[in-house]
Amino acid sequence: MVAVDIQTPAPHIDEETLIQQEEAAVERIKKAREILGDEVIVLGHHYQRDEVVQFADFQGDSYQLSVEGAKVKAKYIVFAGVHFMAESAVVLGRPDQVVILPNMQAGCSMADMANLEQVLTAWAELEEVLGDDPEQHIMPVTYMNSAANLKGFVGEHGGTVCTSSNANGALNWSFAQREKVFFFPDQHLGRNTGKKMGIPLEQMVLWNPFKPYGGLTDDQIRNAKIILWQGHCSVHQQFRPEHVDLWRNHHPDINVMVHPECMMQVVDKADFVGSTSFIVNKIKNAEPGSKWAVGTEVHLVNRVKNANPDRFVTLLSPFACLCSTMYRISPLDLANVLENLVEGRVINQIFVPEDVQRNAKLALDRMLSIPK
Ligand code: 13P
Ligand code: SF4
């Protein structure tokens, strides 16, 4: 097969035609999948829209998708998720496997908030302040939502990747070896996890990548337990503490459940905090008649609501909190990559340079071996 790295052309069509085309795409996907059989597996993240995720052979949170990705036998992995997830599937997969992202614009704005150059600068500045090799003192931990070369950096320096479902385990593992953690790119997941472990707020300092030494004094760096990168998720930052108060005022018996990418002030007010799969399962196993206000992406919340009609499920925020990059993948994109495979063409293949793969695999394998 020839690897051709092209993107789906943006369709300039009216809404009605687009709906018709998306409906027709469902049939095109079914037909292509029938022809391709076991050669292809589709992995889907919970935030994908129903029209796409209905074709996933496996649906899960980013941790489960890594575990599943590492076990896949099929030659072609079509990843209905975002870029960093597809990169991780490349790293964890076999060299002869091909990972395809149906739309190359499906990225993650949080992952884009940290790049290798900035992290290398930060590491050198930490070295300067702490006086010798930062590896003596600091464990680098990157959230799964980061580029493969950051996972490579972490792997090379003895650190690990974590997800929203195992951040606690990753921090415990880190503190068993080194006195400080450098956590990127999500300040909220880092802070929420550190707080739950009893680390005082003043020992969790914020590193601003646009300022020399992160905008911190030498003393702040020396006294810190966790150095948090100043990054966030633009979807989860829309959930506010006042939304929790509003729901509780109207429904005193409501359960508030949020993703740990929400800010600390929201997490502190919530009854439950967990990964996307934790949220799905918690409501699935809840009592009929129970009430849930959920702080995470709207497609997941709507799907959980539809799947559990005897429970009251609502988005925590009055605004539609949509991950616009996940939304980039449409049924048309899925049909397009699958039909190209039928024709013997690979489009939208995700590549990770070999040296990056080697180090990123160290970090991802560590993540998979650390107890949650
Ligand atoms: P999960 O790891 O909980 O699936 O979250 C991924 C994500 O991108 C949340 O914004
Ligand atoms: Fe990235 Fe936020 Fe979208 Fe998750 S919800 S993929 S963190 S932008």
Tab-separated table of C-alpha atoms and ligand atoms in Angstrom:
chain	number	residue	atom	x	y	z
A	1	MET	CA	0.000	0.000	0.000
A	2	VAL	CA	1.152	3.556	-0.693
A	3	ALA	CA	1.098	6.006	2.206
A	4	VAL	CA	-0.372	9.257	0.910
A	5	ASP	CA	-0.617	12.002	3.504
A	6	ILE	CA	-3.540	14.102	2.319
A	7	GLN	CA	-6.457	15.630	4.154
A	8	THR	CA	-10.147	15.415	3.508
A	9	PRO	CA	-11.099	18.493	1.474
A	10	ALA	CA	-13.453	20.805	3.409
A	11	PRO	CA	-16.875	20.492	1.780
A	12	HIS	CA	-18.418	23.827	0.779
A	13	ILE	CA	-22.031	22.717	0.792
A	14	ASP	CA	-25.321	23.727	2.399
A	15	GLU	CA	-26.514	22.101	5.617
A	16	GLU	CA	-29.269	19.990	4.043
A	17	THR	CA	-26.866	18.472	1.511
A	18	LEU	CA	-24.364	17.817	4.282
A	19	ILE	CA	-27.010	15.943	6.325
A	20	GLN	CA	-27.896	13.845	3.268
A	21	GLN	CA	-24.234	13.129	2.624
A	22	GLU	CA	-23.655	12.150	6.255
A	23	GLU	CA	-26.638	9.773	6.104
A	24	ALA	CA	-25.300	8.230	2.905
A	25	ALA	CA	-21.873	7.934	4.568
A	26	VAL	CA	-23.324	5.484	7.097
A	27	GLU	CA	-24.073	3.030	4.248
A	28	ARG	CA	-20.668	3.694	2.666
A	29	ILE	CA	-18.931	2.901	5.973
A	30	LYS	CA	-20.904	-0.330	6.412
A	31	LYS	CA	-20.042	-1.468	2.900
A	32	ALA	CA	-16.342	-0.630	3.233
A	33	ARG	CA	-16.118	-2.376	6.592
A	34	GLU	CA	-17.709	-5.501	5.148
A	35	ILE	CA	-15.042	-5.639	2.445
A	36	LEU	CA	-12.151	-4.849	4.798
A	37	GLY	CA	-13.251	-7.331	7.500
A	38	ASP	CA	-10.624	-8.100	10.158
A	39	GLU	CA	-7.979	-6.029	8.407
A	40	VAL	CA	-9.319	-2.897	10.109
A	41	ILE	CA	-10.289	-2.028	13.649
A	42	VAL	CA	-11.979	1.233	14.633
A	43	LEU	CA	-11.205	2.654	18.092
A	44	GLY	CA	-13.474	5.431	19.391
A	45	HIS	CA	-13.232	7.894	22.271
A	46	HIS	CA	-16.366	8.660	24.341
A	47	TYR	CA	-16.439	12.263	23.085
A	48	GLN	CA	-16.958	11.292	19.455
A	49	ARG	CA	-20.371	11.931	18.014
A	50	ASP	CA	-22.841	9.011	17.837
A	51	GLU	CA	-22.810	8.859	14.020
A	52	VAL	CA	-19.084	8.068	14.198
A	53	VAL	CA	-18.689	6.160	17.463
A	54	GLN	CA	-21.420	3.681	16.496
A	55	PHE	CA	-18.785	2.135	14.186
A	56	ALA	CA	-16.164	1.736	16.917
A	57	ASP	CA	-15.185	-1.863	17.650
A	58	PHE	CA	-13.994	-0.544	20.984
A	59	GLN	CA	-15.100	2.625	22.769
A	60	GLY	CA	-13.361	3.922	25.876
A	61	ASP	CA	-11.434	6.574	27.772
A	62	SER	CA	-7.901	7.457	26.762
A	63	TYR	CA	-6.320	4.911	29.156
A	64	GLN	CA	-8.510	2.057	27.932
A	65	LEU	CA	-7.868	3.038	24.333
A	66	SER	CA	-4.103	2.765	24.946
A	67	VAL	CA	-4.485	-0.656	26.547
A	68	GLU	CA	-6.744	-1.791	23.697
A	69	GLY	CA	-4.506	-0.186	21.049
A	70	ALA	CA	-1.536	-2.199	22.337
A	71	LYS	CA	-3.488	-5.473	21.869
A	72	VAL	CA	-4.909	-4.863	18.395
A	73	LYS	CA	-4.163	-7.592	15.837
A	74	ALA	CA	-5.551	-5.806	12.752
A	75	LYS	CA	-3.120	-4.171	10.348
A	76	TYR	CA	-5.082	-0.916	10.156
A	77	ILE	CA	-6.194	1.018	13.246
A	78	VAL	CA	-8.632	3.792	12.407
A	79	PHE	CA	-8.648	6.107	15.410
A	80	ALA	CA	-11.854	8.037	16.001
A	81	GLY	CA	-10.310	10.312	18.598
A	82	VAL	CA	-7.733	13.082	18.512
A	83	HIS	CA	-4.143	13.316	17.295
A	84	PHE	CA	-2.341	12.533	20.570
A	85	MET	CA	-4.424	9.363	21.000
A	86	ALA	CA	-3.555	8.174	17.492
A	87	GLU	CA	0.150	8.913	18.125
A	88	SER	CA	0.032	6.798	21.282
A	89	ALA	CA	-1.509	3.951	19.260
A	90	VAL	CA	1.458	4.200	16.841
A	91	VAL	CA	3.907	4.056	19.746
A	92	LEU	CA	2.191	1.124	21.447
A	93	GLY	CA	1.397	-0.748	18.228
A	94	ARG	CA	3.505	-3.082	16.076
A	95	PRO	CA	5.878	-1.592	13.470
A	96	ASP	CA	3.840	-3.155	10.636
A	97	GLN	CA	0.572	-1.577	11.823
A	98	VAL	CA	-0.846	1.572	10.279
A	99	VAL	CA	-2.715	4.117	12.395
A	100	ILE	CA	-5.142	6.424	10.599
A	101	LEU	CA	-6.829	9.567	11.910
A	102	PRO	CA	-9.981	10.175	9.827
A	103	ASN	CA	-9.484	13.955	9.953
A	104	MET	CA	-5.982	15.364	10.420
A	105	GLN	CA	-7.399	18.496	12.035
A	106	ALA	CA	-8.677	16.545	15.030
A	107	GLY	CA	-6.149	17.837	17.545
A	108	CYS	CA	-6.383	18.957	21.182
A	109	SER	CA	-5.997	22.586	22.216
A	110	MET	CA	-4.644	21.561	25.603
A	111	ALA	CA	-1.950	19.340	24.047
A	112	ASP	CA	-0.925	22.349	21.940
A	113	MET	CA	-0.269	24.386	25.107
A	114	ALA	CA	3.099	22.686	25.692
A	115	ASN	CA	5.791	22.002	23.122
A	116	LEU	CA	9.184	20.333	23.352
A	117	GLU	CA	11.165	23.533	23.003
A	118	GLN	CA	9.334	25.127	25.937
A	119	VAL	CA	9.715	22.020	28.086
A	120	LEU	CA	13.449	21.781	27.328
A	121	THR	CA	13.863	25.442	28.299
A	122	ALA	CA	11.953	24.845	31.527
A	123	TRP	CA	14.082	21.771	32.322
A	124	ALA	CA	17.301	23.765	31.797
A	125	GLU	CA	16.019	26.582	34.016
A	126	LEU	CA	15.052	24.119	36.742
A	127	GLU	CA	18.541	22.659	36.509
A	128	GLU	CA	20.021	26.105	36.985
A	129	VAL	CA	17.930	26.837	40.080
A	130	LEU	CA	18.246	23.438	41.702
A	131	GLY	CA	21.977	23.360	41.137
A	132	ASP	CA	22.541	20.043	39.367
A	133	ASP	CA	20.872	17.438	37.145
A	134	PRO	CA	17.099	17.943	37.585
A	135	GLU	CA	16.692	14.157	37.294
A	136	GLN	CA	18.115	13.946	40.825
A	137	HIS	CA	15.099	15.844	42.150
A	138	ILE	CA	12.255	16.056	39.664
A	139	MET	CA	10.080	13.455	37.992
A	140	PRO	CA	8.591	14.665	34.696
A	141	VAL	CA	5.012	13.457	34.237
A	142	THR	CA	3.050	14.236	31.121
A	143	TYR	CA	-0.674	13.905	30.744
A	144	MET	CA	-1.706	11.647	27.876
A	145	ASN	CA	-3.015	14.812	26.190
A	146	SER	CA	0.388	15.821	24.868
A	147	ALA	CA	2.469	15.397	21.716
A	148	ALA	CA	4.508	12.207	21.266
A	149	ASN	CA	7.819	14.098	21.536
A	150	LEU	CA	6.843	15.256	25.046
A	151	LYS	CA	6.129	11.651	25.973
A	152	GLY	CA	9.569	10.940	24.504
A	153	PHE	CA	11.152	13.619	26.703
A	154	VAL	CA	9.491	12.148	29.771
A	155	GLY	CA	10.522	8.599	28.840
A	156	GLU	CA	14.128	9.690	28.370
A	157	HIS	CA	14.201	11.314	31.829
A	158	GLY	CA	12.746	8.407	33.771
A	159	GLY	CA	9.177	9.751	33.931
A	160	THR	CA	5.753	8.488	33.004
A	161	VAL	CA	2.579	9.362	31.139
A	162	CYS	CA	-0.683	9.521	33.074
A	163	THR	CA	-4.354	9.820	32.191
A	164	SER	CA	-7.324	11.102	34.145
A	165	SER	CA	-7.916	7.590	35.457
A	166	ASN	CA	-4.445	6.900	36.880
A	167	ALA	CA	-2.970	10.301	37.794
A	168	ASN	CA	-3.023	9.361	41.466
A	169	GLY	CA	-0.978	6.222	40.854
A	170	ALA	CA	1.437	8.154	38.629
A	171	LEU	CA	2.087	10.788	41.321
A	172	ASN	CA	2.528	8.165	44.072
A	173	TRP	CA	4.977	6.320	41.852
A	174	SER	CA	6.855	9.569	41.142
A	175	PHE	CA	7.124	10.684	44.776
A	176	ALA	CA	8.428	7.250	45.764
A	177	GLN	CA	11.489	8.052	43.616
A	178	ARG	CA	11.999	11.811	43.518
A	179	GLU	CA	11.040	14.731	45.758
A	180	LYS	CA	9.308	16.888	43.091
A	181	VAL	CA	7.054	16.397	40.064
A	182	PHE	CA	7.044	18.519	36.910
A	183	PHE	CA	3.525	17.990	35.543
A	184	PHE	CA	2.353	19.084	32.081
A	185	PRO	CA	0.311	20.291	30.274
A	186	ASP	CA	-2.896	20.249	32.409
A	187	GLN	CA	-2.571	22.324	35.568
A	188	HIS	CA	-6.034	21.261	36.765
A	189	LEU	CA	-5.513	17.506	36.641
A	190	GLY	CA	-2.148	18.013	38.391
A	191	ARG	CA	-3.551	20.318	41.062
A	192	ASN	CA	-6.693	18.265	41.715
A	193	THR	CA	-4.656	15.083	42.056
A	194	GLY	CA	-2.007	16.693	44.249
A	195	LYS	CA	-4.667	18.203	46.511
A	196	LYS	CA	-6.361	14.831	46.930
A	197	MET	CA	-2.990	13.440	48.042
A	198	GLY	CA	-2.741	16.173	50.709
A	199	ILE	CA	-0.135	18.406	49.054
A	200	PRO	CA	-0.649	22.019	50.231
A	201	LEU	CA	-1.624	24.505	47.506
A	202	GLU	CA	1.429	26.676	48.187
A	203	GLN	CA	3.628	23.706	47.290
A	204	MET	CA	1.960	23.389	43.880
A	205	VAL	CA	3.292	26.278	41.827
A	206	LEU	CA	2.281	27.346	38.335
A	207	TRP	CA	4.893	27.419	35.584
A	208	ASN	CA	4.169	30.056	32.944
A	209	PRO	CA	6.049	28.923	29.819
A	210	PHE	CA	6.085	32.479	28.448
A	211	LYS	CA	8.085	33.882	31.386
A	212	PRO	CA	11.713	33.268	32.361
A	213	TYR	CA	11.887	30.590	35.076
A	214	GLY	CA	8.134	30.107	34.636
A	215	GLY	CA	7.571	33.441	36.404
A	216	LEU	CA	8.645	31.792	39.682
A	217	THR	CA	11.241	32.786	42.258
A	218	ASP	CA	14.095	30.451	43.189
A	219	ASP	CA	12.465	29.872	46.581
A	220	GLN	CA	9.120	28.980	45.027
A	221	ILE	CA	10.853	26.413	42.814
A	222	ARG	CA	12.927	24.991	45.681
A	223	ASN	CA	9.916	24.682	48.006
A	224	ALA	CA	7.536	23.231	45.404
A	225	LYS	CA	6.364	19.619	45.466
A	226	ILE	CA	4.575	19.899	42.115
A	227	ILE	CA	5.443	22.329	39.335
A	228	LEU	CA	2.281	22.642	37.242
A	229	TRP	CA	2.393	23.708	33.606
A	230	GLN	CA	0.042	26.580	32.853
A	231	GLY	CA	-2.221	24.650	30.467
A	232	HIS	CA	-5.902	23.795	30.546
A	233	CYS	CA	-8.756	22.294	28.554
A	234	SER	CA	-10.895	24.936	26.907
A	235	VAL	CA	-13.952	22.667	27.156
A	236	HIS	CA	-13.669	21.808	30.852
A	237	GLN	CA	-12.746	25.320	31.891
A	238	GLN	CA	-16.297	26.331	30.968
A	239	PHE	CA	-17.668	24.526	34.038
A	240	ARG	CA	-17.857	26.971	36.955
A	241	PRO	CA	-18.497	26.569	40.702
A	242	GLU	CA	-21.679	28.659	40.355
A	243	HIS	CA	-23.117	26.005	38.002
A	244	VAL	CA	-22.809	23.489	40.845
A	245	ASP	CA	-24.603	25.903	43.217
A	246	LEU	CA	-27.371	26.498	40.681
A	247	TRP	CA	-28.171	22.804	40.274
A	248	ARG	CA	-27.975	22.152	43.992
A	249	ASN	CA	-30.377	25.038	44.685
A	250	HIS	CA	-32.950	23.585	42.282
A	251	HIS	CA	-32.322	19.903	43.042
A	252	PRO	CA	-30.822	19.418	46.532
A	253	ASP	CA	-30.630	15.643	45.884
A	254	ILE	CA	-28.627	15.955	42.631
A	255	ASN	CA	-25.231	14.247	42.260
A	256	VAL	CA	-22.558	16.423	40.720
A	257	MET	CA	-19.920	14.493	38.793
A	258	VAL	CA	-17.046	16.103	36.891
A	259	HIS	CA	-13.917	15.274	34.920
A	260	PRO	CA	-10.638	16.144	36.724
A	261	GLU	CA	-9.732	18.603	33.931
A	262	CYS	CA	-12.255	20.960	35.583
A	263	MET	CA	-10.830	23.691	37.803
A	264	MET	CA	-10.234	22.927	41.493
A	265	GLN	CA	-13.131	25.141	42.642
A	266	VAL	CA	-15.531	22.937	40.652
A	267	VAL	CA	-13.888	19.637	41.608
A	268	ASP	CA	-14.011	20.640	45.302
A	269	LYS	CA	-17.777	21.073	45.095
A	270	ALA	CA	-18.437	17.838	43.164
A	271	ASP	CA	-19.607	14.551	44.656
A	272	PHE	CA	-17.678	12.428	42.173
A	273	VAL	CA	-14.613	13.057	40.011
A	274	GLY	CA	-13.304	10.716	37.344
A	275	SER	CA	-12.366	9.847	33.799
A	276	THR	CA	-14.839	9.661	30.937
A	277	SER	CA	-15.310	5.905	31.508
A	278	PHE	CA	-15.772	6.425	35.237
A	279	ILE	CA	-18.580	8.888	34.430
A	280	VAL	CA	-20.248	6.522	31.933
A	281	ASN	CA	-20.148	3.580	34.356
A	282	LYS	CA	-21.213	5.532	37.422
A	283	ILE	CA	-24.478	6.585	35.797
A	284	LYS	CA	-25.020	3.194	34.177
A	285	ASN	CA	-24.863	1.593	37.635
A	286	ALA	CA	-26.868	4.319	39.415
A	287	GLU	CA	-30.334	3.930	40.918
A	288	PRO	CA	-33.306	4.623	38.630
A	289	GLY	CA	-34.661	8.063	39.511
A	290	SER	CA	-31.260	9.377	40.600
A	291	LYS	CA	-30.170	12.816	39.380
A	292	TRP	CA	-26.833	13.708	37.795
A	293	ALA	CA	-25.294	17.009	36.695
A	294	VAL	CA	-22.204	16.134	34.695
A	295	GLY	CA	-19.189	18.339	33.953
A	296	THR	CA	-17.654	16.956	30.795
A	297	GLU	CA	-18.016	17.039	26.999
A	298	VAL	CA	-21.591	17.327	25.724
A	299	HIS	CA	-21.605	14.315	23.372
A	300	LEU	CA	-20.726	11.984	26.222
A	301	VAL	CA	-23.333	13.566	28.487
A	302	ASN	CA	-26.074	13.296	25.842
A	303	ARG	CA	-25.202	9.664	25.108
A	304	VAL	CA	-25.294	8.732	28.808
A	305	LYS	CA	-28.590	10.604	29.165
A	306	ASN	CA	-30.154	8.736	26.207
A	307	ALA	CA	-28.869	5.385	27.416
A	308	ASN	CA	-30.378	5.899	30.897
A	309	PRO	CA	-33.832	7.411	30.366
A	310	ASP	CA	-34.989	6.510	33.895
A	311	ARG	CA	-32.262	8.707	35.426
A	312	PHE	CA	-32.159	12.505	35.276
A	313	VAL	CA	-28.909	13.422	33.504
A	314	THR	CA	-27.941	16.961	32.555
A	315	LEU	CA	-24.876	18.901	31.482
A	316	LEU	CA	-23.523	20.859	34.466
A	317	SER	CA	-23.124	24.035	32.424
A	318	PRO	CA	-26.003	25.870	30.699
A	319	PHE	CA	-23.727	26.194	27.639
A	320	ALA	CA	-23.004	23.369	25.197
A	321	CYS	CA	-19.471	22.344	26.158
A	322	LEU	CA	-18.325	20.796	22.912
A	323	CYS	CA	-14.854	19.559	22.023
A	324	SER	CA	-14.656	21.132	18.600
A	325	THR	CA	-11.554	19.163	17.625
A	326	MET	CA	-13.150	15.781	18.416
A	327	TYR	CA	-16.129	17.012	16.425
A	328	ARG	CA	-13.927	17.465	13.343
A	329	ILE	CA	-14.267	13.752	12.619
A	330	SER	CA	-17.472	13.233	10.662
A	331	PRO	CA	-18.998	10.090	9.145
A	332	LEU	CA	-17.813	11.472	5.779
A	333	ASP	CA	-14.211	11.402	7.009
A	334	LEU	CA	-14.617	7.854	8.280
A	335	ALA	CA	-16.163	6.736	4.975
A	336	ASN	CA	-13.365	8.481	3.096
A	337	VAL	CA	-10.458	6.755	4.897
A	338	LEU	CA	-12.167	3.338	4.776
A	339	GLU	CA	-13.049	3.565	1.073
A	340	ASN	CA	-9.469	4.585	0.323
A	341	LEU	CA	-8.294	1.474	2.171
A	342	VAL	CA	-10.649	-0.619	0.041
A	343	GLU	CA	-8.944	0.930	-3.001
A	344	GLY	CA	-5.523	0.055	-1.545
A	345	ARG	CA	-4.630	3.611	-0.498
A	346	VAL	CA	-3.668	4.772	2.986
A	347	ILE	CA	-4.615	8.359	3.703
A	348	ASN	CA	-4.171	10.342	6.910
A	349	GLN	CA	-1.598	7.967	8.360
A	350	ILE	CA	-0.094	9.113	11.672
A	351	PHE	CA	3.693	8.920	11.846
A	352	VAL	CA	5.954	9.215	14.882
A	353	PRO	CA	9.748	9.354	14.294
A	354	GLU	CA	11.519	6.193	15.478
A	355	ASP	CA	13.691	7.841	18.155
A	356	VAL	CA	10.619	9.568	19.604
A	357	GLN	CA	8.703	6.282	19.513
A	358	ARG	CA	11.428	4.517	21.487
A	359	ASN	CA	11.419	7.009	24.361
A	360	ALA	CA	7.660	7.616	24.301
A	361	LYS	CA	7.149	3.867	24.590
A	362	LEU	CA	9.271	3.832	27.743
A	363	ALA	CA	6.935	6.434	29.269
A	364	LEU	CA	3.726	4.745	28.066
A	365	ASP	CA	4.883	1.292	29.185
A	366	ARG	CA	5.673	2.738	32.625
A	367	MET	CA	2.161	4.182	32.739
A	368	LEU	CA	0.649	0.803	31.925
A	369	SER	CA	2.722	-0.911	34.607
A	370	ILE	CA	1.930	1.528	37.450
A	371	PRO	CA	-1.029	0.418	39.612
A	372	LYS	CA	-3.950	2.850	39.216
B	1	13P	P1	-10.260	10.577	29.430
B	1	13P	O1	-8.877	10.094	29.632
B	1	13P	O2	-11.033	10.649	30.693
B	1	13P	O3	-10.949	9.780	28.362
B	1	13P	O4	-10.197	12.086	28.933
B	1	13P	C1	-9.635	12.449	27.733
B	1	13P	C2	-9.877	13.844	27.428
B	1	13P	O5	-9.375	14.378	26.471
B	1	13P	C3	-10.712	14.615	28.329
B	1	13P	O6	-10.815	15.907	27.874
B	2	SF4	FE1	-8.385	18.214	24.413
B	2	SF4	FE2	-10.232	19.278	26.026
B	2	SF4	FE3	-10.951	18.162	23.705
B	2	SF4	FE4	-10.104	16.635	25.749
B	2	SF4	S1	-11.958	17.902	25.679
B	2	SF4	S2	-9.493	16.446	23.604
B	2	SF4	S3	-8.525	17.979	26.626
B	2	SF4	S4	-9.660	19.999	23.991
